[in-house]
Coordinates of C-alpha atoms in Angstrom, one line a residue:
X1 CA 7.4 11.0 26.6
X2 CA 7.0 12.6 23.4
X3 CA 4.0 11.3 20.9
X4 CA 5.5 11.7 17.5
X5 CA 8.3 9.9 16.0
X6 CA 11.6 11.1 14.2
X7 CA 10.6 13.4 11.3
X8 CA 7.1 13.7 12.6
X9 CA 5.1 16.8 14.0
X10 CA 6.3 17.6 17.6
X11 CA 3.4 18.6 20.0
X12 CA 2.1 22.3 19.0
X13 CA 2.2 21.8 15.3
X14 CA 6.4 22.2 15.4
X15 CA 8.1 20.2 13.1
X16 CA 11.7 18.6 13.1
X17 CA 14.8 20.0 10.8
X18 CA 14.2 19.2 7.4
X19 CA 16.9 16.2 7.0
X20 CA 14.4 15.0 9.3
X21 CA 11.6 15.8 7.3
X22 CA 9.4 12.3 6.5
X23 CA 8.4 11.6 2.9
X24 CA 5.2 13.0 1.6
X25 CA 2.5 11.8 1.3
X26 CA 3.5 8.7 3.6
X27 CA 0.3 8.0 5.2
X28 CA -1.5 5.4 3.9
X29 CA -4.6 5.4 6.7
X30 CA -5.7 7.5 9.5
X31 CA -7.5 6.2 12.5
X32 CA -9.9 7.7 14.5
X33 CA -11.1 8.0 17.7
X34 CA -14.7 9.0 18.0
X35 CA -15.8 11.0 21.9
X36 CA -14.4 14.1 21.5
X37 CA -12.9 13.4 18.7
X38 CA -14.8 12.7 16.0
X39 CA -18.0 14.1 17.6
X40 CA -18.3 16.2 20.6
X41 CA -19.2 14.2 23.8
X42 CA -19.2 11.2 25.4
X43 CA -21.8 8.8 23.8
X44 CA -21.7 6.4 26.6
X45 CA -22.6 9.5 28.8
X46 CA -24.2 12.0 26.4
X47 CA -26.2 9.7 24.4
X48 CA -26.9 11.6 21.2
X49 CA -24.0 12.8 20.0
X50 CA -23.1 14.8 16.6
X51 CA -20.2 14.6 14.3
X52 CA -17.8 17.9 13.5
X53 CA -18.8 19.1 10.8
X54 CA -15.2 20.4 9.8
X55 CA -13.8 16.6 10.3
X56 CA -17.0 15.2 7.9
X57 CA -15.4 17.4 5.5
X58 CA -12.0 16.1 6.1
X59 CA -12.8 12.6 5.9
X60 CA -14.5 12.9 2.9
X61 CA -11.2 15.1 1.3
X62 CA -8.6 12.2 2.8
X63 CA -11.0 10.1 1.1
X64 CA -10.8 11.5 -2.3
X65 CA -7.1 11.3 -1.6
X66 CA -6.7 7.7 -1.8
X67 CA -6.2 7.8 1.9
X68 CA -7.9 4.8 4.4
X69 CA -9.6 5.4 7.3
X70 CA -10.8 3.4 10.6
X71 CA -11.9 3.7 13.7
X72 CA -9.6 2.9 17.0
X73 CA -11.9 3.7 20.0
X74 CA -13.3 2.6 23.4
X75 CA -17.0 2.0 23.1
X76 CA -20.0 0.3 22.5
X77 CA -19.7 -1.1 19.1
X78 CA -23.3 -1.5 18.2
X79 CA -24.1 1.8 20.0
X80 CA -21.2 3.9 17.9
X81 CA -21.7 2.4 14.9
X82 CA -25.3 3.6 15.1
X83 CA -24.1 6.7 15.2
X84 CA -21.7 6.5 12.1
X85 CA -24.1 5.0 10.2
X86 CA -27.2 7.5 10.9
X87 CA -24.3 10.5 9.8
X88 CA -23.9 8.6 6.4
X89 CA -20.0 7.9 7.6
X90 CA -20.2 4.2 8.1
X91 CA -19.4 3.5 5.3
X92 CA -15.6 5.2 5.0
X93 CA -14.3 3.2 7.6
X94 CA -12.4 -0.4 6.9
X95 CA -12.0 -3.0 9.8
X96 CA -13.4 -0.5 12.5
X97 CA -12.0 -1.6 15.8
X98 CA -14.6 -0.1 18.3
X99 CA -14.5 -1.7 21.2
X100 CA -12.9 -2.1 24.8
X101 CA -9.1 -3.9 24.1
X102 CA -6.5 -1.1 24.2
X103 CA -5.6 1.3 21.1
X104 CA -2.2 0.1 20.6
X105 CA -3.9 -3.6 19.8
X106 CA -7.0 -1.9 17.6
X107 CA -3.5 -0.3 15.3
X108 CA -2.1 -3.8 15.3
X109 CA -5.5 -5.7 14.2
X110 CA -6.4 -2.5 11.1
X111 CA -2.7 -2.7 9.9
X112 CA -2.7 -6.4 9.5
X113 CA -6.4 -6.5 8.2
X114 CA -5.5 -3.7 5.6
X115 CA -2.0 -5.5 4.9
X116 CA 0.2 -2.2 5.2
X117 CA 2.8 -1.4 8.0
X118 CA 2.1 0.5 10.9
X119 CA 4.4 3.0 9.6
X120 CA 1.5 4.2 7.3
X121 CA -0.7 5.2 9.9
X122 CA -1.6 8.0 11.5
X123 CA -3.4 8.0 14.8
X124 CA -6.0 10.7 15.5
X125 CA -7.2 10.9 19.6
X126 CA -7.8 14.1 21.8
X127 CA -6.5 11.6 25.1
X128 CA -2.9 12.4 25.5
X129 CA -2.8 9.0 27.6
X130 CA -4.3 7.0 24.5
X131 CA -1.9 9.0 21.8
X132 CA 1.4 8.0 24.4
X133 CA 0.3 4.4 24.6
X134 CA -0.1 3.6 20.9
X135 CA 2.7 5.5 20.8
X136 CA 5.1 3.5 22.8
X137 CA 3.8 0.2 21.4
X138 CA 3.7 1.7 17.6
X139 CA 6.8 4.2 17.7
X140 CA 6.4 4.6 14.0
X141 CA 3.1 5.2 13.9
X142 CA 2.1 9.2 13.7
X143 CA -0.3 10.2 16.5
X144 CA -1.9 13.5 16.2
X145 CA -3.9 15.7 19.0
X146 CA -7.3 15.6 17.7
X147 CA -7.1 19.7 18.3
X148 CA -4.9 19.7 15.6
X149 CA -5.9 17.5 13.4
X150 CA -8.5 19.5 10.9
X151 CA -4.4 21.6 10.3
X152 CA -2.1 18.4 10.4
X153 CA -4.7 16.5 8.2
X154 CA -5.3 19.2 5.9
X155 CA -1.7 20.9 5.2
X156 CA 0.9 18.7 6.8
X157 CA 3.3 16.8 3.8
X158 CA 2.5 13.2 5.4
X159 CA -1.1 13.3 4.1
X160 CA -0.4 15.1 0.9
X161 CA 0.3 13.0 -2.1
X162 CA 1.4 13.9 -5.3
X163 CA -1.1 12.7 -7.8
X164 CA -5.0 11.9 -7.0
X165 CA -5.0 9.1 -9.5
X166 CA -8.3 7.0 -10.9
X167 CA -6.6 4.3 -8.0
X168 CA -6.5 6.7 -5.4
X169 CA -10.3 7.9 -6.0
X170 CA -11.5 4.4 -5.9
X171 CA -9.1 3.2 -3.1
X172 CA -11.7 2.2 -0.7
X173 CA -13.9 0.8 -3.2
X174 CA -11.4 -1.6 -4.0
X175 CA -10.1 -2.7 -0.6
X176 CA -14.1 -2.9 0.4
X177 CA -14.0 -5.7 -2.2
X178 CA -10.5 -7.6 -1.1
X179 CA -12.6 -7.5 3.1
X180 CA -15.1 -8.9 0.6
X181 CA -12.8 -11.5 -0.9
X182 CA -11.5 -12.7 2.1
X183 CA -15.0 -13.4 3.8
X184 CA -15.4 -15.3 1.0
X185 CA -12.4 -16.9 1.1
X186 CA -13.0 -17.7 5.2
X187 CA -16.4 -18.9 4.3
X188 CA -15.2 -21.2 1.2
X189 CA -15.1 -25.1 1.3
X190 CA -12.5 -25.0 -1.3
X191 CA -8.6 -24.1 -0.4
X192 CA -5.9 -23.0 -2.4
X193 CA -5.9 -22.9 -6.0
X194 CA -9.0 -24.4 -6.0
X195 CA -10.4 -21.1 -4.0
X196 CA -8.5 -18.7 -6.5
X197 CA -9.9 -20.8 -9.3
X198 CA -13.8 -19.6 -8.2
X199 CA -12.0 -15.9 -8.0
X200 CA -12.2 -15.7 -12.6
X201 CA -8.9 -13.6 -12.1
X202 CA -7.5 -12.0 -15.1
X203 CA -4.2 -10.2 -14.9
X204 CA -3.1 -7.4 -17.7
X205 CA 0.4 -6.6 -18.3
X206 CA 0.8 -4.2 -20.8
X207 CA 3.9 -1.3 -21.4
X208 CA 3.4 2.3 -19.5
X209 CA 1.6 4.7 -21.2
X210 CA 2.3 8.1 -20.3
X211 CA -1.5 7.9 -17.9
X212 CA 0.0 5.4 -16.3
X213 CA 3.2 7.4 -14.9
X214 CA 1.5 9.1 -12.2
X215 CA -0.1 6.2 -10.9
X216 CA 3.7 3.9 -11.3
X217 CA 5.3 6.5 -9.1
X218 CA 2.7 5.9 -6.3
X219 CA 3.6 2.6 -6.9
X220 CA 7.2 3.1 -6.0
X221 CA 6.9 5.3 -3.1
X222 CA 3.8 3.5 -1.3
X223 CA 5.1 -0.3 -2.1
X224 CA 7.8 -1.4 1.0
X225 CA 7.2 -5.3 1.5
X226 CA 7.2 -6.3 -2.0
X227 CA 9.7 -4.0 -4.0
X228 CA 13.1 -5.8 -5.2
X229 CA 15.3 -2.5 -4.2
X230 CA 13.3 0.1 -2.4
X231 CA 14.0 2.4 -4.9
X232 CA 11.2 4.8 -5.6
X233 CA 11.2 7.0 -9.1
X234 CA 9.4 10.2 -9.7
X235 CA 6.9 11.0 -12.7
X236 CA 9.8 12.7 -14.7
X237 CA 12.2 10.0 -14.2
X238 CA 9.8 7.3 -15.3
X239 CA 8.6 9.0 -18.3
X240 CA 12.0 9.6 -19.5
X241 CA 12.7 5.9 -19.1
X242 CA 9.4 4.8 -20.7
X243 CA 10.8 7.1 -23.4
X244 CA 13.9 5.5 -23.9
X245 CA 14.4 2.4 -26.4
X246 CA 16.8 1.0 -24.0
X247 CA 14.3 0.5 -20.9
X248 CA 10.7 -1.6 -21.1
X249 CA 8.3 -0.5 -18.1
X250 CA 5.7 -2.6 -17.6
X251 CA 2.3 -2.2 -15.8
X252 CA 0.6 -5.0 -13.9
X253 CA -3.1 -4.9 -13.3
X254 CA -5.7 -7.6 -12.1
X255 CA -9.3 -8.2 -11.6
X256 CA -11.7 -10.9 -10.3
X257 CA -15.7 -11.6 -9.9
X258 CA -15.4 -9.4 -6.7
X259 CA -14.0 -6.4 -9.2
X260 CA -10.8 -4.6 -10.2
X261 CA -7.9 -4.2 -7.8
X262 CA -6.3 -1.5 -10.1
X263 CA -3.0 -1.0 -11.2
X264 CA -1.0 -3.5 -8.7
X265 CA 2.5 -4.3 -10.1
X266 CA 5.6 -2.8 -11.7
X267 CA 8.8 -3.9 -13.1
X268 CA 11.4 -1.5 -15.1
X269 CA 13.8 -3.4 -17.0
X270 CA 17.0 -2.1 -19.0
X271 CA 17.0 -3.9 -22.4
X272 CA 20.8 -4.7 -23.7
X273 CA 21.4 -6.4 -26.6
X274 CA 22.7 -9.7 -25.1
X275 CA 21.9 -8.5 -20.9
X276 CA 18.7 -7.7 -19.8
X277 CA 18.8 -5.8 -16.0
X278 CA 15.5 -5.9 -14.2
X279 CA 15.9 -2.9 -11.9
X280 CA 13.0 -2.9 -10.1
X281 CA 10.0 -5.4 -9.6
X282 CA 7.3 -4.7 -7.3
X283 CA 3.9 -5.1 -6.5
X284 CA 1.1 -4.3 -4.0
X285 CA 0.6 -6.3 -0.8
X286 CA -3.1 -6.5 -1.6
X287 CA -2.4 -9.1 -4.0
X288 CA 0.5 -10.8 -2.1
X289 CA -1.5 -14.2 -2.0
X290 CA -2.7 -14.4 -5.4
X291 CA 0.9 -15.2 -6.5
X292 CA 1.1 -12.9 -9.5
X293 CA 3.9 -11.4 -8.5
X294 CA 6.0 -14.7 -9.5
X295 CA 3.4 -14.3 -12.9
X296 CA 5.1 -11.1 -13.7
X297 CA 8.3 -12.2 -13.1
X298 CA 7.6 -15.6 -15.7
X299 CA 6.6 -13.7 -18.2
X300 CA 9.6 -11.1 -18.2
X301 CA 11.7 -14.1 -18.3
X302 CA 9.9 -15.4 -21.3
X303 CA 10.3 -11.9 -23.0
X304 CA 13.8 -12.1 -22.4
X305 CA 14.7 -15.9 -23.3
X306 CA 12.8 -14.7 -26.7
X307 CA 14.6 -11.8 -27.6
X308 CA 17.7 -14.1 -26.8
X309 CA 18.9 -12.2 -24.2
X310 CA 20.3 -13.3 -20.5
X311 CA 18.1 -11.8 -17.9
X312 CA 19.7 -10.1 -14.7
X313 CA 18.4 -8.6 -11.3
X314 CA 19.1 -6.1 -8.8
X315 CA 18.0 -6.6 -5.1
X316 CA 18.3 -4.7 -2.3
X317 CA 17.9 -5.5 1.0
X318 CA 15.5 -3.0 3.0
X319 CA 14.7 -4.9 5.8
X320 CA 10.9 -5.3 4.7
X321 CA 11.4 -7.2 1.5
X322 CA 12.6 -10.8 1.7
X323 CA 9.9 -12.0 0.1
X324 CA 10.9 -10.7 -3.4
X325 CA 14.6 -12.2 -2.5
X326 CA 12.3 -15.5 -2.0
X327 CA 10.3 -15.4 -5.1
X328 CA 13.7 -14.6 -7.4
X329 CA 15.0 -17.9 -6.0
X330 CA 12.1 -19.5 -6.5
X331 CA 11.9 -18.8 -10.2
X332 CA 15.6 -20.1 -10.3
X333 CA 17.8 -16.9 -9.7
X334 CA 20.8 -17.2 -8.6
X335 CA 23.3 -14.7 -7.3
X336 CA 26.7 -14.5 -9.5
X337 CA 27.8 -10.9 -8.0
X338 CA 27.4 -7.8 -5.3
X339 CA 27.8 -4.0 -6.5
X340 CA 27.7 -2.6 -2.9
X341 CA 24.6 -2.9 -1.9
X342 CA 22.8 -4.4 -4.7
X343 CA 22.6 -8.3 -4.6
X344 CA 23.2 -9.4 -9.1
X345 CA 20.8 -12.2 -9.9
X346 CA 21.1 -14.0 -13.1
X347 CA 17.6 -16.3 -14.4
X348 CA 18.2 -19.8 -15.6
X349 CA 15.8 -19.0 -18.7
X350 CA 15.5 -23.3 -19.4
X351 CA 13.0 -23.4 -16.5
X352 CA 10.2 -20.4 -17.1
X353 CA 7.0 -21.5 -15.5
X354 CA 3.8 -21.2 -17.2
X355 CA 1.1 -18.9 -15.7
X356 CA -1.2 -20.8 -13.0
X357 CA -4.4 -22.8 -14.6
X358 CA -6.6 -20.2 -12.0
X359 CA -5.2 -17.4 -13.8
X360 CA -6.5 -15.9 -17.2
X361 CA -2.8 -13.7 -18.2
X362 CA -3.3 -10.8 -21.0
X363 CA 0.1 -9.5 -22.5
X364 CA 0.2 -6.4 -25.3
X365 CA 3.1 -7.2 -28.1
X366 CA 5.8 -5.6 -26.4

């Protein structure tokens, strides 16, 4: 059996028909193994072992991507991360699983950890048997012969985004701080809003500006669970439409006492004169618990009901995204009609809920 997936490199670097060809820059984290991998040798069996030098470098360029990194690998935990941490590399790697349960679990446990589907990972392991095995658990998950990787890694169109925004140069930083939060929040006496109430959140939500375009089309192509259609838009499309006096795009951003979590949230909404369409909302799965996302929605109703205008919504159903089909009902959507595959929500504007009490909410005129 075969380790990649449709649209994925085939073994030897050969890659599928272009129909085929996956989206670029789809890899959100790559996880490695570390003997012979990551370092030559066996550190159980070696004992001092040294990193590649070639694969430092490469960690440190996916870094400055914006693209995550972990560790799947059978070892001794206290033993390997010695080793990680006398190289200076400790540090790059969120939710390492290094220990002795099989890989196909370890991609489970840093995909739910991190909050982002399997289908953003790549898997890095010079063991064919390891790269099968994830592989038949994981089918969408990209495994790549460690042989190859410093060329997959470095040239393939998976691990090649568009832009290198500020978010994607402080990437790590920021989910470093939400493994942070959520310590905190398993260590907390307090639950619930009275937890988010210690968190001093304040959430902007100002119109695009052109700086923000590169960073809003990330947005659409890297956002799966919480995106009202799936649609993604490119920078040229968005910056015509933040152009246009007949469309409002708004940015979403938050921060708390553990630091900022960036630019998190998006919604593009076509302003009629008596209709307004919301054609997209969406927002990062990092802040899928802080309930913002309903926050956003509140206040676009609010904009709306002012400028005395009915407000309407488009969802699509992508398999992934029920929850924004849940948080439109529960801000009182209903459906009143189906354009092929686009559900037609309409707001009942009488009942637009304030912002949480936990929540400190900054708007621009709009």
């Amino acid at each position: 059996m075969s380790s990649r997936t449709p649209g994925t490199a085939a073994p030897g670097g050969r890659r599928d028909t272009p129909r085929d060809k996956p989206p670029r820059g789809r890899v959100k984290c790559v996880v490695w193994d570390l003997d012979d991998t990551l370092w030559d040798g066996v550190l159980l069996e070696d004992g001092d072992v040294t990193p590649r030098p070639h694969l430092v470098a490469l960690i440190e360029a996916l870094d400055a991507r914006g693209i995550l990194q972990s560790i799947a690998s059978k070892n001794d935990h206290d033993a390997a991360w010695a080793v990680l941490t006398r190289c200076g590399l400790a540090d790059y790697f969120l939710h390492p699983q290094i220990n002795w349960n099989p890989k196909s679990a370890s991609i489970a446990e840093i995909a739910g950890a991190l909050n982002i589907g399997v289908d953003s990972l790549a898997f890095v392991d010079d063991q064919p048997f390891e790269r099968e095995e994830v592989a038949f658990r994981h089918p969408q998950v990209l495994c790549v012969d460690a042989c190859e990787a410093a060329t997959a890694l470095t040239e393939w169109e998976e691990f090649q985004p568009r832009f290198r925004t500020d978010e994607s140069r402080h990437r790590r930083a920021m989910y470093q701080s939400g493994l942070a939060r959520d310590q905190a929040e398993k260590a907390a006496t307090a639950t619930g809003e009275d937890f988010l109430a210690t968190l001093d959140m304040v959430f902007t939500l100002t119109p695009a500006a052109e700086e923000d375009l590169q960073r809003a089309e990330e947005l659409t192509i890297r956002t799966n669970q919480l995106n009202s259609t799936g649609r993604t838009y490119s920078y040229e499309e968005l910056k015509v439409l933040c152009q246009s006096p007949d469309h409002l795009l708004l940015v979403a951003e938050l921060e708390d006492r553990f630091g900022p979590y960036g630019k998190i949230g998006l919604a593009l909404i076509e302003t009629g004169e008596t209709v307004w369409r919301l054609r997209l909302l969406l927002m990062s799965c990092r802040v899928m618990s802080r309930g913002v996302g309903a926050v956003l929605l509140n206040h676009i109703m609010t904009l709306a009901r002012d400028n005395r205008a009915r407000l309407q919504a488009e969802f699509v159903e992508t398999g992934r995204n029920r929850m924004m089909f849940v948080t439109y009902r529960f801000a009182g959507f209903r459906e009143v009609a189906r354009e092929a595959d686009t559900v037609l929500l309409e707001a009942d504007l009488t009942r637009v809920q304030p912002p949480p009490r936990h929540l400190t909410v900054v708007t621009d005129p709009t």
